[in-house]
XYZ file of C-alpha atoms in Angstrom:
269
model
C 21.886 -77.369 104.405
C 22.236 -80.699 106.210
C 23.487 -83.648 104.181
C 21.195 -86.674 104.028
C 22.779 -90.048 104.658
C 21.255 -93.497 104.261
C 22.326 -96.706 105.828
C 21.400 -100.192 104.692
C 21.314 -103.101 107.097
C 20.990 -106.519 105.454
C 18.324 -108.796 106.871
C 19.423 -111.248 109.496
C 19.617 -114.718 108.010
C 17.636 -117.524 109.563
C 19.582 -120.035 111.586
C 20.292 -123.190 109.644
C 18.875 -125.517 112.284
C 15.643 -123.524 112.599
C 15.342 -123.246 108.827
C 15.701 -126.989 108.322
C 13.397 -127.893 111.212
C 10.689 -125.588 109.837
C 10.902 -127.228 106.414
C 10.856 -130.682 107.983
C 7.787 -129.872 110.082
C 5.963 -128.399 107.093
C 6.713 -131.382 104.857
C 5.804 -133.910 107.535
C 2.526 -132.122 108.271
C 1.727 -132.000 104.547
C 2.242 -135.754 104.227
C 0.842 -136.959 107.528
C -2.350 -134.902 107.520
C -3.519 -136.249 104.167
C -5.605 -139.208 105.317
C -6.242 -140.406 101.767
C -2.526 -140.864 101.077
C -2.027 -142.563 104.443
C -4.844 -145.006 103.728
C -3.462 -145.804 100.280
C -0.056 -146.392 101.855
C -1.286 -148.702 104.628
C -4.221 -150.529 103.040
C -2.265 -152.873 100.688
C 0.114 -153.801 103.493
C -2.614 -154.701 105.961
C -4.569 -156.606 103.293
C -1.590 -158.805 102.450
C -0.614 -159.174 106.075
C -4.057 -160.143 107.358
C -5.677 -161.842 104.357
C -3.011 -163.218 102.015
C -0.792 -164.401 104.827
C -3.544 -166.223 106.685
C -5.360 -167.553 103.612
C -2.280 -168.907 101.829
C -0.406 -170.068 104.914
C -2.267 -173.373 105.188
C -2.159 -173.915 101.412
C 1.524 -173.170 100.785
C 2.898 -174.524 104.045
C 6.593 -174.343 104.802
C 9.107 -172.986 102.283
C 12.733 -174.009 101.908
C 14.838 -170.855 101.705
C 18.584 -171.328 101.255
C 18.654 -174.484 103.319
C 16.319 -173.202 106.058
C 12.691 -174.285 106.364
C 10.456 -171.297 107.065
C 6.725 -171.172 107.833
C 4.912 -169.130 105.201
C 4.146 -166.225 107.576
C 7.873 -165.823 108.270
C 8.794 -166.071 104.605
C 6.154 -163.513 103.616
C 7.054 -160.846 106.217
C 9.802 -159.137 104.119
C 7.407 -158.965 101.164
C 4.763 -157.256 103.329
C 7.308 -154.747 104.621
C 8.641 -154.068 101.116
C 5.104 -153.441 99.864
C 4.565 -151.015 102.734
C 7.749 -149.144 101.815
C 6.857 -148.911 98.126
C 3.241 -147.901 98.777
C 4.132 -145.245 101.350
C 6.903 -143.824 99.163
C 4.323 -142.857 96.567
C 2.842 -140.306 98.980
C 5.959 -138.130 98.757
C 5.387 -137.740 95.041
C 1.716 -136.908 95.539
C 2.693 -134.096 97.913
C 4.755 -132.399 95.193
C 1.772 -132.206 92.862
C -0.454 -130.914 95.668
C 2.018 -128.100 96.293
C 2.139 -127.029 92.660
C -1.589 -127.319 91.953
C -2.429 -125.207 95.018
C 0.204 -122.555 94.202
C 2.099 -123.213 97.425
C 5.358 -123.859 95.546
C 5.392 -120.342 94.091
C 4.656 -118.804 97.487
C 7.308 -120.972 99.128
C 10.083 -119.819 96.822
C 9.212 -116.162 97.356
C 10.893 -116.647 100.735
C 14.727 -116.650 100.839
C 14.967 -120.357 101.536
C 18.002 -122.344 100.530
C 17.089 -125.106 98.139
C 19.491 -127.528 99.796
C 17.637 -127.210 103.105
C 14.273 -127.551 101.394
C 15.477 -130.698 99.629
C 16.937 -132.204 102.818
C 13.781 -131.429 104.786
C 11.570 -132.991 102.118
C 13.683 -136.154 101.935
C 13.894 -136.549 105.718
C 10.153 -136.008 106.147
C 9.311 -138.489 103.392
C 11.648 -141.158 104.715
C 10.404 -140.733 108.295
C 6.791 -141.140 107.190
C 7.625 -144.230 105.118
C 9.431 -145.726 108.108
C 6.590 -144.866 110.484
C 4.000 -146.584 108.300
C 6.201 -149.623 107.750
C 7.070 -149.966 111.438
C 3.335 -149.848 112.188
C 2.836 -152.773 109.813
C 5.765 -154.573 111.446
C 4.232 -154.021 114.874
C 0.935 -155.548 113.718
C 2.816 -158.515 112.262
C 4.792 -159.111 115.449
C 1.589 -159.055 117.519
C -0.217 -161.503 115.221
C 2.683 -163.854 114.464
C 5.449 -164.745 116.879
C 8.750 -164.646 115.033
C 11.600 -166.554 116.719
C 14.449 -164.401 115.386
C 17.337 -163.195 117.602
C 17.773 -159.505 118.389
C 20.877 -159.156 116.189
C 18.904 -160.391 113.174
C 16.110 -157.915 113.884
C 18.660 -155.080 114.016
C 20.089 -156.054 110.629
C 16.581 -156.327 109.202
C 15.753 -152.826 110.461
C 18.918 -151.523 108.776
C 17.737 -153.059 105.509
C 14.322 -151.495 106.089
C 15.832 -148.025 106.570
C 17.942 -148.354 103.410
C 14.919 -149.528 101.426
C 12.888 -146.561 102.709
C 15.572 -144.086 101.637
C 15.970 -145.774 98.235
C 12.281 -145.937 97.303
C 11.462 -142.533 98.726
C 14.126 -141.123 96.406
C 12.867 -143.214 93.492
C 9.271 -141.989 93.721
C 10.356 -138.429 94.475
C 12.481 -138.425 91.323
C 9.590 -139.881 89.300
C 7.198 -137.199 90.578
C 9.648 -134.439 89.647
C 10.380 -135.795 86.169
C 6.717 -136.578 85.362
C 4.768 -133.320 85.060
C 1.235 -134.720 84.781
C -0.460 -135.637 88.061
C -2.770 -138.265 86.556
C 0.093 -139.985 84.756
C 2.113 -140.176 87.947
C -0.895 -141.398 89.943
C -1.529 -144.262 87.517
C 2.142 -145.201 87.198
C 2.759 -145.141 90.947
C -0.294 -147.315 91.626
C 0.583 -149.869 88.943
C 4.289 -149.858 89.774
C 3.634 -151.058 93.335
C 2.201 -154.342 92.055
C 4.719 -154.675 89.220
C 7.742 -154.062 91.445
C 6.549 -156.361 94.231
C 5.426 -159.299 92.112
C 8.392 -159.317 89.727
C 10.563 -159.855 92.813
C 10.874 -163.099 94.826
C 7.992 -162.060 97.087
C 5.948 -165.230 97.614
C 8.501 -167.771 96.400
C 12.309 -168.097 96.246
C 13.952 -166.656 93.149
C 14.807 -170.171 91.926
C 11.085 -170.937 91.562
C 10.266 -167.850 89.511
C 9.578 -168.212 85.771
C 12.620 -167.490 83.631
C 11.435 -164.057 82.454
C 10.578 -162.926 85.982
C 13.917 -164.234 87.187
C 15.667 -161.953 84.687
C 13.532 -158.975 85.660
C 14.133 -159.602 89.355
C 17.863 -159.021 88.848
C 17.269 -155.336 87.963
C 14.286 -154.883 90.289
C 15.340 -152.946 93.430
C 12.519 -154.563 95.425
C 14.360 -157.876 95.028
C 17.260 -156.578 97.105
C 14.959 -155.037 99.708
C 13.133 -158.355 100.171
C 16.256 -160.513 100.034
C 18.104 -158.150 102.365
C 15.382 -158.293 105.016
C 14.800 -162.028 104.540
C 18.495 -162.915 104.733
C 18.884 -160.637 107.753
C 16.085 -162.382 109.640
C 17.199 -165.900 108.731
C 20.998 -165.648 108.810
C 22.017 -162.182 109.981
C 24.375 -159.585 108.527
C 26.776 -162.106 107.002
C 24.184 -163.217 104.453
C 22.408 -159.871 104.019
C 25.294 -157.511 103.285
C 25.352 -157.963 99.443
C 21.708 -156.870 99.212
C 22.349 -154.032 101.674
C 25.197 -152.824 99.474
C 22.898 -152.712 96.442
C 20.308 -150.768 98.466
C 22.975 -148.226 99.450
C 23.826 -147.717 95.769
C 20.149 -147.402 94.769
C 19.505 -144.934 97.605
C 22.484 -142.784 96.579
C 21.571 -142.719 92.874
C 17.836 -142.077 93.298
C 18.254 -139.300 95.842
C 20.966 -137.564 93.788
C 18.711 -137.701 90.713
C 15.733 -136.465 92.753
C 17.770 -133.663 94.295
C 19.172 -132.379 91.012
C 15.778 -132.587 89.313
C 14.040 -130.785 92.178
C 16.589 -127.973 92.240
C 16.302 -127.587 88.458
C 12.503 -127.566 88.670
C 12.376 -124.888 91.377
C 14.451 -122.531 89.218
C 11.619 -122.514 86.683
C 8.893 -121.553 89.177
């Protein structure tokens, strides 16, 4: 009688690059195809850029910022960009809830996908979308208002913009993971945009803020995003690097917290 033998061949693992690119494409499509989230991310920015800037420009006039006199539209630009970053970052959190409510998260983790690649793809997709929306706002601003800043200052400002995008994308991603209720997160993310922006030196220098707001601005990460971009445009890297350093620290902390929380949450699916 012939002896039966069985062989087992393990499945071929997916290439790391292909695995990560697939996750990135999926996350980007999930974020970019939701027109409601895109509108909520862009609308506040365009309103402040087109209405607040033009309506208050003639009333406020020039502003003295660290020894430099700036027209109001130049002074307000970092605030508009920071608002765009904060508003767009909220969409990454909304995407998490959409995945779980539709059951996609459970289906996703039935596939042998490494959590580290999923996390990296989600972060990269979120940051790229935040940057895309903010750069669109910047392009509109440059077309409407001619800013006489040198190229080196623009490069430093863009570095501050990238760091702010990474920091706030991680912040809202961590909040969405730690807050389990969709409605609670939706309300908090909407309110937090206004609170974060207007407790920072957005429309006036920090010296002109009320005492309580001045204290709050010290621990408000939006303060360092606005000051970093404003100092970069006015004076260059030499004046902006302390704020950039704070943004690096905020980006590292928020994304580590978001990553650990996301990995812990996926184990319970």
